[in-house]
Amino acid sequence: MSKMKYALLQHQDQLEFVAMPTTHMYQLAALNQRLHKELDKLTVPGVPALPHFIAEFEGLEIVRPGFELQQGLAYINKLEQTFAALQAQEKQYPLVSLLTEIRALQAQLEQWYEDEEELV
């Protein structure tokens, strides 16, 4: 299996850990930064609170109970669903550009996982 990196995300007072292929970690960090930059421009009620990208690690061992490791594709899928649900309500800000970035990373991760399965 290919090398993974791990992201530490902070959502209010909660910590989240996300496993990403090393080749895609930069994209997750950049996407998180872009989404935070654009959140204030959304006019729809109920704008989601997104976690902040705090750090990335080469290796990770979670030793405290209550914390789980999310796979990158599952995390991106949830993110896509959250923003897709806003699209019908948002009238001012072109959410399609944010959704395009999310879906591009989603498609790359899907392809990465398919390629990994073929190697096994």
Phi, psi and omega in degrees: 000147181290163182288141180245156169239163184231132180257140172256120179244143178244123179242101188055245180257013181255146175253142177232144177241131182233129177268128179227148171302141180308323183291347184242359183297320179301321181295322177296315179298315181294320179296316179300316179296317180295317180297319178295323179296326186265346185304320182293343181276347180286140182253351182290142176290150178079034177300131184292146173273121182259148175288157175264139177283115185262313185200163172231150184228152175282323181226154182210132171228112179276120183250347180263128177300150178100349177253138180235156177261122177266142172283145183304318181295320178296319178297313180294322177300316178295320179297316179298316179298320180298313182283328177296324179294332179281336189302320182292333183268332185286124183249337186262315186264133180285087181298341183301327180293320177291318178297324178297318179294317179297313183292330177295314178293322178301314180294320178296319179292320177301316179295319180300314180294323176297316179297321180295320179296323179293331180284339183281000000 
